[in-house]
Amino acid sequence: MNLSGSLAPELGQLSHLLILDFMWNELSGTIPKEIGNMTSLKLLLLNGNKLSGSLLDELGYLSKLNRLQVDQNYMSGPIPKSFVNLVNVKHLHMNNNSFSGQIPSELSKVPTLLHFQFDNNNFRGTEIPASYGNLSQLAKISLRNCSLQGEIPDFSRIPSLSYLDLSWNQLSGSIPSHRLSHNMTTIDLSDNQLNGSIPESFSDLPSLQKLSLENNLLTGSVPAMWWKISFSTRARLKLDLRNNSLSNISGELNPPTNVTLRLEGNPICKNASIQNVGQFCQSEAGGDGIPDGSTNSTQTMTCPSQACPIDNFYEYVPSSPVPCFCASPIIVEYRLKSPSFSYFPPYSQKFEIYLTRSLDLSLYQLSIDSFFWQEGPRLRMHLKLFPMFINPHSNTFNFSEVHRIRGVLTSWELPLTDFFGPYELLNFTLLGPYSNMIIDPRRMGIRKGILAAIITGAVASFVILSATVMLLITRCLRHRDRPPSRRHSSSKITMKIDGVKEFTFKEMTLATRNFDSSTQLGRGAIKRAEEGSLQGEKEFLTEIELLSRLHHRNLVSLVGYCDEEGEQV
C-alpha cells in the first residue's frame, strides 16, 4: 500500500481489534507503547517497514497475541522479558533487525511457541539458553548470524522440531549426540567453531533434506548416512561438510544420485585409497542438490488449441477429472514466510491438500504453476485457482466465489500449520473475464480485522479533524460573553463550495446558545492556539476547502464555517 508516516498512539484505543496489519509499507518511527492496550489483538504484523527504536515491555500485555512479526525493520535494543506473558503466541519473527543483549531464557516458558526466528541480529556474547530445549511445541528455531557464543543446547526433547539453523555464529564445543526429532528436515550449523565428530544419530533422521556443517573444526569420519535413509523418488539430501578436518568415511563412498555430498577442504580429499573421493572434492561438486525452484509439470493432454481462447486468459485445467476442461483461473502470488523444510517437491501434494481444503476447493482446482526460493529462506509460489467443473460452460468463478476466496486469503482465515508456517498474499490477480470485477473492501477481510489503509486513514484523519474543530470552538468560546455585532472586513474574500455553507457570526451564536458547552458534540486531542495566532483569511479559506474534501464513513463531513468578528470557525 506504500503507507508512510508513523504509528499513531491512538491505535491503542482500538481495544477490540483482532488484526493489525501494516506489512510491507514505509512506516517509520517507533512502536508506541499504547499498542499494549490492544488486549484483543491476535496478529501484530509490522514486518517490512522502517521502524526503529526498541520493543517495549507493554507489548507483553498482549496475552491473546498469536503472531508477532517485526522482521525486516531497523529496530534495536533487548528483547523484553515481559514476552513471557505472551502465553498464546505461536510465531515470533524478529529477524533482520539489530536487537542486542541477552536472549531471554524466560521465553522457554511460553508453552505454545512454534516458530522462533531471530536471524541477523546482534546478540554478541550471548549463549542460547539451555532451557530452550524444553520448548515442547517448537517446530522451527532459526538464530542465524546473531553473534552467539557457547555450546549448542540439547534439542532432542522437542518431538516436533523440523528446522534448526544456528549458522554463522561463534558456537563452540561438540554437537549434541542425542537423536533429534524424526521430523527434522534441515540442520544448518555451518560457519561456527564446532569440534568433535559428526553424531551417528544424524544417520537416523528419515526426513532429512539438508545437513550443513561446513566451515567448522570437525574431525573423524564422514558418516555414510545415505545407507540408513529410505529415499522416495522425489526426495533430496544435501550434505555439505566442506572445510573441516574429516579424514575418513564410515562405509562406501557411493551415494545415490539424489544425494549431494561436498567434501572440499578436508584431509579425506587427499586420501587416494578412497575410491571416487575426487568427484566430491571439487569446488562445485554436484551443485546445491536442492533446486531453487521449478515449474509445474503435468501430463500432456491432446486438446484442440482453438477451443480454449488463451488470448483471453483461458487455459486447460491441468488436473481436471474431465479431459480438456477449458477455464479461466484466478492468479495468486503466495509466499510461505517461514517454511520448515529446504526442498519443496516432496511436500507439494501435502501443500495442495492443505490449501484446497482451507479454501473449500477440490484438489484439481489448484495448480502450482511455479515456485522459487527467496532470501530468508522464503518460498514464493505462483498459483492458479480454477473454477469447479459443473458443465462445459462453467468455466469461470462467479462474483460471490471470487469475493469469498479473496476474503479468506486477506483476512488470515487459513489455518496455519507448524510445517508450512505463516504466509503472505503478494498478489490476487483478476484477468480476462474477471478484469471488470470491482472488489468491495467492506466485504473483503474485515470480518476479523480492519484493513491497514482504513486504520491509518480513519485514525489520522479523525485526530486531525477533531483537533481542527476543537481549536475553532475554543477560539469562539472566548466570545461567549461578548454581545454579537457585525464587523465585516472591507476586503473580505468570497468563496463558494458545494455543500458547505458560510454562516454569519450571529447565526453561529444563536445555533450554539452563545457557544454554550452543552451544544458541543465531541472532544478530541487538540493543539491549542496562542492568543493572536490566527491565520490569514486566505489561509483559513484554503483550509476550509481542504477539509471539505475529506470524505470517509468514519468522519463527519464539513457542514459550514464562519469568518466574522475576527474569528474563524
Coordinates of C-alpha atoms in Angstrom, one line a residue:
M1 CA 0.0 0.0 0.0
N2 CA 3.1 2.3 0.3
L3 CA 1.8 3.8 3.6
S4 CA 4.2 6.2 5.2
G5 CA 4.4 8.1 8.5
S6 CA 4.4 6.7 12.0
L7 CA 2.1 4.5 14.1
A8 CA -0.3 6.8 16.0
P9 CA -0.6 6.2 19.8
E10 CA -4.3 6.5 19.3
L11 CA -4.3 3.0 17.8
G12 CA -4.2 1.8 21.3
Q13 CA -7.8 2.8 21.7
L14 CA -8.8 0.0 19.3
S15 CA -9.1 -2.4 22.2
H16 CA -11.3 -4.9 20.3
L17 CA -9.2 -5.1 17.2
L18 CA -8.0 -8.6 16.3
I19 CA -5.6 -7.9 13.4
L20 CA -3.2 -5.0 12.9
D21 CA -1.5 -5.5 9.6
F22 CA 0.9 -2.9 8.2
M23 CA 3.2 -5.3 6.4
W24 CA 5.5 -4.1 3.6
N25 CA 5.0 -0.4 3.8
E26 CA 7.2 2.7 4.5
L27 CA 6.3 3.3 8.1
S28 CA 9.0 4.8 10.3
G29 CA 9.4 5.9 13.9
T30 CA 8.8 3.7 16.9
I31 CA 6.1 1.3 18.0
P32 CA 4.1 3.3 20.5
K33 CA 3.6 1.8 24.0
E34 CA -0.2 2.3 23.6
I35 CA -0.2 -0.8 21.3
G36 CA -0.1 -2.7 24.6
N37 CA -3.6 -1.6 25.3
M38 CA -5.0 -3.6 22.3
T39 CA -5.7 -6.5 24.5
S40 CA -7.8 -8.4 22.0
L41 CA -5.1 -8.4 19.4
K42 CA -4.2 -11.7 17.8
L43 CA -2.0 -10.7 14.9
L44 CA 0.6 -7.8 15.1
L45 CA 2.2 -7.7 11.6
L46 CA 4.7 -4.9 11.2
N47 CA 7.4 -6.6 9.1
G48 CA 9.0 -5.0 6.1
N49 CA 8.9 -1.3 7.2
K50 CA 11.4 1.2 8.5
L51 CA 10.5 1.1 12.2
S52 CA 13.2 1.9 14.7
G53 CA 13.6 2.1 18.4
S54 CA 13.1 -0.8 20.8
L55 CA 10.4 -3.3 21.7
L56 CA 8.6 -2.0 24.8
D57 CA 7.6 -4.1 27.9
E58 CA 3.9 -3.0 27.2
L59 CA 3.8 -5.5 24.2
G60 CA 3.9 -8.2 26.8
Y61 CA 0.4 -7.2 27.8
L62 CA -1.0 -8.7 24.6
S63 CA -1.9 -12.0 26.2
K64 CA -4.1 -13.1 23.2
L65 CA -1.4 -12.5 20.6
N66 CA -0.8 -15.4 18.3
R67 CA 1.7 -13.9 15.9
L68 CA 4.3 -11.1 16.3
Q69 CA 6.1 -10.1 13.1
V70 CA 8.6 -7.2 13.3
D71 CA 11.2 -8.7 11.0
Q72 CA 13.0 -6.6 8.4
N73 CA 13.0 -3.3 10.2
Y74 CA 15.6 -1.1 11.9
M75 CA 14.8 -2.0 15.5
S76 CA 17.3 -2.4 18.3
G77 CA 17.7 -2.9 22.0
P78 CA 16.9 -6.0 24.1
I79 CA 14.0 -8.5 23.8
P80 CA 11.6 -7.7 26.6
K81 CA 11.4 -10.2 29.4
S82 CA 7.7 -9.4 29.6
F83 CA 7.2 -11.6 26.5
V84 CA 6.9 -14.5 28.9
N85 CA 3.3 -13.2 29.3
L86 CA 2.5 -13.9 25.7
V87 CA 1.0 -17.2 26.7
N88 CA -0.8 -17.8 23.3
V89 CA 2.0 -16.7 20.9
K90 CA 3.0 -19.3 18.3
H91 CA 5.2 -17.2 15.9
L92 CA 7.9 -14.8 16.9
H93 CA 9.5 -13.3 13.8
M94 CA 12.2 -10.7 14.7
N95 CA 14.8 -11.4 12.1
N96 CA 16.8 -8.8 10.2
N97 CA 16.9 -6.1 12.8
S98 CA 19.7 -5.0 15.3
F99 CA 18.3 -6.5 18.5
S100 CA 21.0 -7.0 21.2
G101 CA 21.5 -8.0 24.8
Q102 CA 20.6 -11.4 26.1
I103 CA 18.1 -13.8 24.5
P104 CA 15.6 -14.1 27.4
S105 CA 15.6 -17.5 29.0
E106 CA 12.1 -16.7 30.1
L107 CA 10.8 -17.4 26.6
S108 CA 11.3 -21.1 27.3
K109 CA 8.2 -20.8 29.5
V110 CA 5.9 -19.9 26.6
P111 CA 4.1 -23.2 26.1
T112 CA 2.7 -22.5 22.6
L113 CA 5.7 -21.3 20.7
L114 CA 6.1 -23.0 17.2
H115 CA 8.4 -20.7 15.2
F116 CA 11.3 -18.8 16.8
Q117 CA 13.0 -16.8 14.0
F118 CA 15.6 -14.2 15.2
D119 CA 18.2 -14.3 12.3
N120 CA 20.6 -11.5 11.6
N121 CA 20.6 -9.7 14.9
N122 CA 23.4 -8.8 17.3
F123 CA 23.2 -10.8 20.5
R124 CA 27.0 -10.6 20.9
G125 CA 28.4 -12.7 23.6
T126 CA 25.0 -14.3 24.3
E127 CA 24.6 -18.1 24.8
I128 CA 21.5 -19.9 23.7
P129 CA 19.6 -20.7 26.9
A130 CA 19.7 -24.5 27.7
S131 CA 16.1 -24.2 28.7
Y132 CA 15.1 -23.7 25.1
G133 CA 15.4 -27.5 24.8
N134 CA 12.1 -27.6 26.8
L135 CA 10.0 -25.8 24.2
S136 CA 8.0 -28.9 23.6
Q137 CA 5.8 -27.5 20.7
L138 CA 8.7 -25.9 18.7
A139 CA 8.8 -26.7 15.0
K140 CA 11.5 -24.2 13.9
I141 CA 14.3 -22.3 15.6
S142 CA 16.5 -20.1 13.5
L143 CA 19.2 -17.9 15.0
R144 CA 21.5 -17.5 12.0
N145 CA 24.1 -14.8 12.2
C146 CA 23.4 -13.5 15.7
S147 CA 27.0 -13.4 17.1
L148 CA 26.1 -16.2 19.5
Q149 CA 28.7 -18.0 21.6
G150 CA 28.8 -21.1 23.9
E151 CA 27.5 -24.6 23.2
I152 CA 24.5 -25.9 21.3
P153 CA 21.7 -26.9 23.7
D154 CA 20.2 -30.4 23.6
F155 CA 17.1 -30.1 21.4
S156 CA 16.4 -33.9 21.4
R157 CA 13.4 -33.5 23.8
I158 CA 11.4 -31.5 21.2
P159 CA 9.3 -34.1 19.4
S160 CA 8.1 -31.9 16.5
L161 CA 11.2 -30.0 15.7
S162 CA 11.8 -29.8 11.9
Y163 CA 14.2 -27.0 11.3
L164 CA 17.3 -25.9 13.1
D165 CA 19.5 -23.1 11.8
L166 CA 22.3 -21.8 14.1
S167 CA 24.8 -21.0 11.3
W168 CA 27.2 -18.0 11.1
N169 CA 27.8 -17.7 14.9
Q170 CA 30.7 -18.4 17.2
L171 CA 29.3 -21.5 18.7
S172 CA 31.9 -24.0 20.1
G173 CA 32.1 -27.4 21.7
S174 CA 30.8 -30.6 20.2
I175 CA 27.5 -31.3 18.5
P176 CA 25.0 -32.9 20.9
S177 CA 24.8 -36.6 20.2
H178 CA 21.2 -37.3 21.2
R179 CA 18.8 -38.2 18.4
L180 CA 16.7 -35.3 17.2
S181 CA 13.1 -35.5 16.1
H182 CA 12.3 -37.8 13.2
N183 CA 10.6 -34.7 11.6
M184 CA 13.9 -33.0 11.1
T185 CA 14.3 -31.7 7.5
T186 CA 17.0 -29.1 8.0
I187 CA 20.1 -28.8 10.2
D188 CA 22.4 -25.9 9.5
L189 CA 25.3 -25.5 11.9
S190 CA 27.8 -24.1 9.4
D191 CA 30.3 -21.3 9.9
N192 CA 30.9 -21.8 13.6
Q193 CA 33.8 -23.2 15.7
L194 CA 32.3 -26.7 16.4
N195 CA 34.7 -29.6 17.1
G196 CA 34.5 -33.3 17.7
S197 CA 32.8 -35.8 15.4
I198 CA 29.6 -35.8 13.4
P199 CA 27.0 -37.6 15.5
E200 CA 25.9 -41.0 14.3
S201 CA 22.4 -40.1 15.3
F202 CA 22.2 -37.8 12.2
S203 CA 22.0 -41.0 10.1
D204 CA 18.7 -41.9 11.8
L205 CA 16.7 -38.9 10.5
P206 CA 14.3 -40.2 7.8
S207 CA 13.0 -36.8 6.7
L208 CA 16.4 -35.0 6.5
Q209 CA 16.9 -32.9 3.4
K210 CA 19.8 -30.7 4.3
L211 CA 22.8 -31.1 6.7
S212 CA 25.2 -28.1 6.5
L213 CA 28.3 -28.4 8.7
E214 CA 30.8 -26.6 6.5
N215 CA 33.5 -24.3 7.9
N216 CA 33.9 -25.8 11.4
L217 CA 36.6 -27.8 13.2
L218 CA 35.0 -31.2 12.9
T219 CA 37.2 -34.3 12.9
G220 CA 36.8 -38.1 12.4
S221 CA 34.8 -39.8 9.6
V222 CA 32.2 -38.9 7.1
P223 CA 29.1 -40.9 8.1
A224 CA 27.6 -42.8 5.1
M225 CA 24.2 -41.8 6.3
W226 CA 22.5 -42.4 2.9
W227 CA 22.6 -46.1 3.7
K228 CA 20.2 -45.7 6.6
I229 CA 17.8 -43.2 5.0
S230 CA 15.0 -44.5 2.8
F231 CA 14.6 -42.1 -0.1
S232 CA 11.5 -41.6 -2.2
T233 CA 11.9 -40.7 -5.8
R234 CA 11.2 -37.1 -5.1
A235 CA 13.4 -36.8 -2.0
R236 CA 16.8 -35.0 -1.9
L237 CA 19.6 -34.8 0.6
K238 CA 22.4 -32.3 0.6
L239 CA 25.4 -33.0 2.9
D240 CA 27.8 -30.0 3.0
L241 CA 30.9 -30.9 5.0
R242 CA 33.4 -28.6 3.4
N243 CA 36.4 -27.1 5.2
N244 CA 36.6 -29.3 8.3
S245 CA 39.2 -31.9 9.3
L246 CA 37.4 -35.0 8.3
S247 CA 39.9 -37.8 7.3
N248 CA 37.9 -40.9 6.6
I249 CA 34.5 -42.4 5.8
S250 CA 32.4 -44.9 7.6
G251 CA 31.2 -47.1 4.7
E252 CA 31.5 -46.9 1.0
L253 CA 31.6 -43.5 -0.8
N254 CA 28.9 -44.2 -3.3
P255 CA 25.8 -42.1 -2.5
P256 CA 22.8 -42.3 -4.8
T257 CA 22.1 -39.6 -7.4
N258 CA 19.6 -37.8 -5.2
V259 CA 22.3 -37.2 -2.6
T260 CA 24.7 -34.3 -2.9
L261 CA 27.9 -34.6 -0.9
R262 CA 30.5 -31.8 -0.7
L263 CA 33.9 -32.6 0.9
E264 CA 36.2 -29.9 -0.4
G265 CA 38.8 -28.6 2.1
N266 CA 39.0 -31.8 4.2
P267 CA 42.0 -34.2 4.6
I268 CA 39.9 -37.0 3.1
C269 CA 40.3 -35.4 -0.3
K270 CA 44.0 -36.2 -0.2
N271 CA 43.4 -39.9 0.6
A272 CA 44.0 -41.7 -2.7
S273 CA 42.9 -45.0 -1.2
I274 CA 39.3 -44.0 -1.1
Q275 CA 37.6 -44.7 -4.4
N276 CA 35.7 -41.9 -6.1
V277 CA 36.6 -39.3 -3.5
G278 CA 37.8 -36.8 -6.1
Q279 CA 34.4 -36.2 -7.5
F280 CA 33.1 -34.9 -4.1
C281 CA 36.1 -32.7 -3.5
Q282 CA 35.6 -30.3 -6.4
S283 CA 34.6 -26.7 -5.7
E284 CA 31.2 -27.2 -7.2
A285 CA 30.7 -30.8 -6.5
G286 CA 27.2 -31.6 -7.6
G287 CA 25.9 -28.1 -7.1
D288 CA 23.5 -27.5 -4.2
G289 CA 21.5 -30.6 -4.9
I290 CA 18.3 -28.7 -3.9
P291 CA 17.0 -26.6 -6.8
D292 CA 15.8 -23.1 -6.2
G293 CA 12.5 -23.6 -8.0
S294 CA 10.6 -25.4 -10.6
T295 CA 7.6 -25.2 -12.8
N296 CA 4.5 -27.4 -12.7
S297 CA 4.8 -30.4 -14.9
T298 CA 1.6 -32.1 -15.9
Q299 CA 0.7 -34.9 -18.2
T300 CA 0.4 -33.8 -21.8
M301 CA -3.2 -33.5 -23.0
T302 CA -4.2 -33.7 -26.6
C303 CA -6.8 -30.9 -26.8
P304 CA -7.7 -28.6 -29.6
S305 CA -5.9 -25.3 -29.1
Q306 CA -8.6 -23.3 -30.9
A307 CA -11.3 -24.5 -28.4
C308 CA -9.6 -22.6 -25.5
P309 CA -9.0 -18.9 -26.0
I310 CA -5.7 -18.4 -24.3
D311 CA -5.5 -14.8 -25.6
N312 CA -8.4 -14.1 -23.2
F313 CA -6.7 -15.8 -20.2
Y314 CA -8.4 -19.2 -20.6
E315 CA -6.4 -22.5 -20.4
Y316 CA -7.0 -26.2 -20.0
V317 CA -7.2 -27.2 -16.3
P318 CA -4.1 -29.4 -15.8
S319 CA -5.5 -31.9 -13.3
S320 CA -9.2 -31.7 -14.3
P321 CA -11.1 -35.0 -14.0
V322 CA -12.9 -34.0 -17.2
P323 CA -10.5 -34.1 -20.2
C324 CA -9.9 -30.8 -22.0
F325 CA -11.8 -28.6 -19.5
C326 CA -11.1 -25.0 -20.5
A327 CA -11.4 -22.4 -17.8
S328 CA -10.1 -19.1 -16.7
P329 CA -8.0 -19.1 -13.4
I330 CA -7.5 -16.6 -10.7
I331 CA -3.8 -15.9 -10.3
V332 CA -2.4 -15.8 -6.8
E333 CA 1.1 -14.8 -5.7
Y334 CA 1.6 -16.6 -2.4
R335 CA 4.7 -16.8 -0.2
L336 CA 5.5 -19.1 2.7
K337 CA 7.2 -16.8 5.2
S338 CA 9.0 -19.4 7.3
P339 CA 8.6 -23.0 6.0
S340 CA 10.1 -25.9 8.0
F341 CA 11.8 -27.6 5.0
S342 CA 14.5 -27.0 2.5
Y343 CA 13.2 -28.9 -0.6
F344 CA 9.6 -28.4 -1.6
P345 CA 8.6 -31.2 -4.1
P346 CA 8.2 -34.0 -1.5
Y347 CA 5.7 -31.7 0.3
S348 CA 3.9 -30.1 -2.7
Q349 CA 1.0 -32.6 -2.6
K350 CA 0.6 -32.1 1.1
F351 CA 0.5 -28.3 0.5
E352 CA -2.1 -28.7 -2.3
I353 CA -4.3 -30.7 0.1
Y354 CA -3.8 -28.1 2.9
L355 CA -4.6 -25.1 0.7
T356 CA -7.6 -26.5 -1.2
R357 CA -9.2 -27.8 2.0
S358 CA -8.7 -24.4 3.6
L359 CA -10.3 -22.6 0.6
D360 CA -13.1 -25.2 0.3
L361 CA -12.0 -26.2 -3.2
S362 CA -11.4 -29.5 -4.9
L363 CA -7.8 -30.7 -5.3
Y364 CA -7.9 -30.3 -9.1
Q365 CA -8.8 -26.7 -8.8
L366 CA -5.3 -25.7 -7.6
S367 CA -2.3 -25.7 -9.9
I368 CA 1.2 -24.7 -8.5
D369 CA 2.4 -23.1 -11.7
S370 CA 5.9 -22.3 -10.4
F371 CA 7.8 -21.7 -7.2
F372 CA 11.2 -20.4 -6.2
W373 CA 13.2 -19.7 -3.1
Q374 CA 13.8 -16.1 -1.9
E375 CA 16.2 -14.8 0.8
G376 CA 15.0 -15.8 4.2
P377 CA 14.6 -18.5 3.1
R378 CA 11.1 -17.9 1.9
L379 CA 9.2 -19.9 -0.7
R380 CA 7.3 -17.9 -3.3
M381 CA 4.7 -19.6 -5.4
H382 CA 2.7 -18.7 -8.5
L383 CA -0.7 -20.4 -8.0
K384 CA -3.7 -20.8 -10.3
L385 CA -7.2 -21.4 -8.9
F386 CA -9.6 -22.9 -11.4
P387 CA -13.4 -23.0 -11.2
M388 CA -15.2 -26.2 -10.5
F389 CA -16.4 -28.2 -13.4
I390 CA -20.2 -28.3 -13.4
N391 CA -20.9 -28.3 -17.1
P392 CA -18.8 -27.4 -20.2
H393 CA -19.8 -23.7 -19.8
S394 CA -18.9 -23.4 -16.1
N395 CA -15.5 -22.0 -17.0
T396 CA -15.3 -19.0 -14.7
F397 CA -15.8 -18.3 -11.0
N398 CA -18.9 -16.3 -10.2
F399 CA -18.7 -12.9 -8.5
S400 CA -19.5 -14.2 -5.0
E401 CA -17.0 -17.0 -5.2
V402 CA -14.2 -14.6 -6.1
H403 CA -15.1 -12.5 -3.1
R404 CA -15.2 -15.5 -0.8
I405 CA -11.8 -16.8 -1.9
R406 CA -10.1 -13.4 -1.7
G407 CA -11.8 -12.8 1.7
V408 CA -10.4 -16.0 3.2
L409 CA -6.9 -15.1 1.9
T410 CA -6.9 -11.5 3.0
S411 CA -8.5 -12.0 6.4
W412 CA -5.9 -14.6 7.5
E413 CA -8.6 -17.3 7.9
L414 CA -6.4 -20.0 6.5
P415 CA -5.5 -22.3 9.4
L416 CA -1.7 -22.2 9.9
T417 CA 0.3 -25.3 10.2
D418 CA 3.6 -25.6 12.1
F419 CA 5.2 -27.1 9.0
F420 CA 4.2 -24.6 6.3
G421 CA 4.1 -21.7 8.8
P422 CA 2.7 -18.2 8.1
Y423 CA 2.0 -17.0 4.6
E424 CA 1.9 -13.7 2.8
L425 CA -0.5 -12.8 0.0
L426 CA 1.5 -10.9 -2.5
N427 CA -1.0 -10.5 -5.3
F428 CA -4.5 -11.6 -6.2
T429 CA -4.8 -11.0 -10.0
L430 CA -8.1 -10.9 -11.9
L431 CA -7.6 -11.0 -15.6
G432 CA -9.7 -11.8 -18.7
P433 CA -13.3 -12.4 -17.7
Y434 CA -12.6 -11.2 -14.1
S435 CA -11.0 -7.9 -15.1
N436 CA -14.1 -5.8 -14.7
M437 CA -14.9 -7.2 -11.2
I438 CA -14.8 -4.4 -8.5
I439 CA -13.8 -5.8 -5.2
D440 CA -15.7 -4.1 -2.3
P441 CA -13.2 -3.8 0.6
R442 CA -16.0 -3.8 3.1
R443 CA -16.8 -7.4 2.1
M444 CA -13.2 -8.5 2.0
G445 CA -11.2 -9.4 5.0
I446 CA -12.9 -7.1 7.6
R447 CA -14.8 -9.8 9.4
K448 CA -12.0 -10.2 11.9
G449 CA -9.9 -7.0 11.4
I450 CA -9.6 -3.7 9.8
L451 CA -7.6 -3.0 6.6
A452 CA -4.4 -1.2 7.3
A453 CA -5.3 1.7 5.0
I454 CA -8.6 2.3 6.7
I455 CA -7.0 2.2 10.1
T456 CA -4.4 4.7 9.1
G457 CA -6.7 7.0 7.2
A458 CA -9.5 6.9 9.8
V459 CA -7.4 7.4 12.9
A460 CA -5.1 10.0 11.4
S461 CA -8.0 11.9 9.8
F462 CA -10.2 11.7 12.9
V463 CA -7.4 13.1 15.1
I464 CA -6.6 15.9 12.7
L465 CA -10.3 16.8 12.2
S466 CA -11.0 16.6 15.9
A467 CA -8.1 18.9 16.6
T468 CA -9.2 21.4 14.0
V469 CA -12.8 21.5 15.2
M470 CA -11.9 21.8 18.9
L471 CA -9.4 24.6 18.1
L472 CA -12.0 26.6 16.3
I473 CA -14.6 26.0 19.0
T474 CA -12.1 27.1 21.7
R475 CA -11.5 30.3 19.9
C476 CA -15.2 31.0 19.8
L477 CA -15.7 30.3 23.5
R478 CA -13.6 33.4 24.2
H479 CA -16.6 35.4 22.8
R480 CA -19.2 33.7 24.9
D481 CA -20.0 36.8 26.9
R482 CA -19.4 39.3 24.1
P483 CA -22.7 40.7 22.6
P484 CA -22.9 39.9 18.9
S485 CA -22.1 42.5 16.4
R486 CA -21.2 42.6 12.8
R487 CA -17.8 43.9 11.8
H488 CA -17.1 42.7 8.3
S489 CA -13.7 43.2 6.7
S490 CA -13.8 45.6 3.9
S491 CA -11.6 43.3 1.9
K492 CA -13.4 40.1 2.5
I493 CA -12.6 37.2 0.2
T494 CA -15.6 35.3 -1.1
M495 CA -15.7 31.6 -1.6
K496 CA -18.3 29.1 -2.7
I497 CA -18.0 25.4 -2.0
D498 CA -20.8 22.9 -2.9
G499 CA -22.4 21.5 0.2
V500 CA -20.6 23.9 2.6
K501 CA -22.5 26.9 4.0
E502 CA -21.0 30.2 5.1
F503 CA -22.6 31.1 8.5
T504 CA -22.7 34.6 10.0
F505 CA -21.3 35.1 13.5
K506 CA -24.9 35.9 14.6
E507 CA -26.1 32.6 13.2
M508 CA -23.3 30.7 15.0
T509 CA -24.1 32.4 18.3
L510 CA -27.8 31.6 18.1
A511 CA -27.2 28.0 17.0
T512 CA -24.8 27.3 19.9
R513 CA -26.7 29.4 22.5
N514 CA -23.8 31.8 22.7
F515 CA -21.3 28.9 22.4
D516 CA -22.6 27.0 25.4
S517 CA -20.6 23.9 26.1
S518 CA -23.8 21.8 26.2
T519 CA -24.0 22.2 22.4
Q520 CA -20.6 20.7 21.9
L521 CA -20.9 17.3 20.1
G522 CA -17.5 15.8 20.8
R523 CA -14.0 16.3 22.1
G524 CA -10.7 15.0 20.8
A525 CA -6.9 15.6 21.0
I526 CA -6.3 19.3 20.2
K527 CA -3.4 21.6 19.7
R528 CA -4.4 25.0 21.4
A529 CA -3.5 28.2 19.5
E530 CA -1.8 31.0 21.3
E531 CA -3.5 34.4 21.6
G532 CA -3.1 36.3 18.4
S533 CA -2.1 33.3 16.3
L534 CA -5.0 33.5 13.9
Q535 CA -4.0 32.6 10.4
G536 CA -4.8 34.9 7.5
E537 CA -8.1 34.8 5.7
K538 CA -6.7 33.3 2.6
E539 CA -5.0 30.5 4.5
F540 CA -8.2 29.9 6.5
L541 CA -10.3 29.6 3.4
T542 CA -7.8 27.2 1.9
E543 CA -8.0 25.1 5.0
I544 CA -11.8 25.1 4.7
E545 CA -11.6 23.9 1.1
L546 CA -9.2 21.1 2.1
L547 CA -11.5 20.0 4.9
S548 CA -14.5 20.0 2.6
R549 CA -12.7 17.3 0.5
L550 CA -12.3 14.9 3.4
H551 CA -14.9 12.1 3.0
H552 CA -14.9 8.9 5.0
R553 CA -17.6 6.8 6.6
N554 CA -15.9 7.3 10.0
L555 CA -15.7 11.1 9.6
V556 CA -18.4 13.8 9.9
S557 CA -18.4 15.9 6.7
L558 CA -17.8 19.6 7.0
V559 CA -21.2 21.4 7.1
G560 CA -20.2 25.1 7.2
Y561 CA -17.8 27.7 8.5
C562 CA -17.8 31.3 9.8
D563 CA -15.3 34.1 9.1
E564 CA -16.5 37.1 11.0
E565 CA -15.9 39.1 14.2
G566 CA -12.2 38.4 13.9
E567 CA -13.0 34.7 14.4
Q568 CA -12.5 31.8 12.1
V569 CA -14.9 28.9 12.9

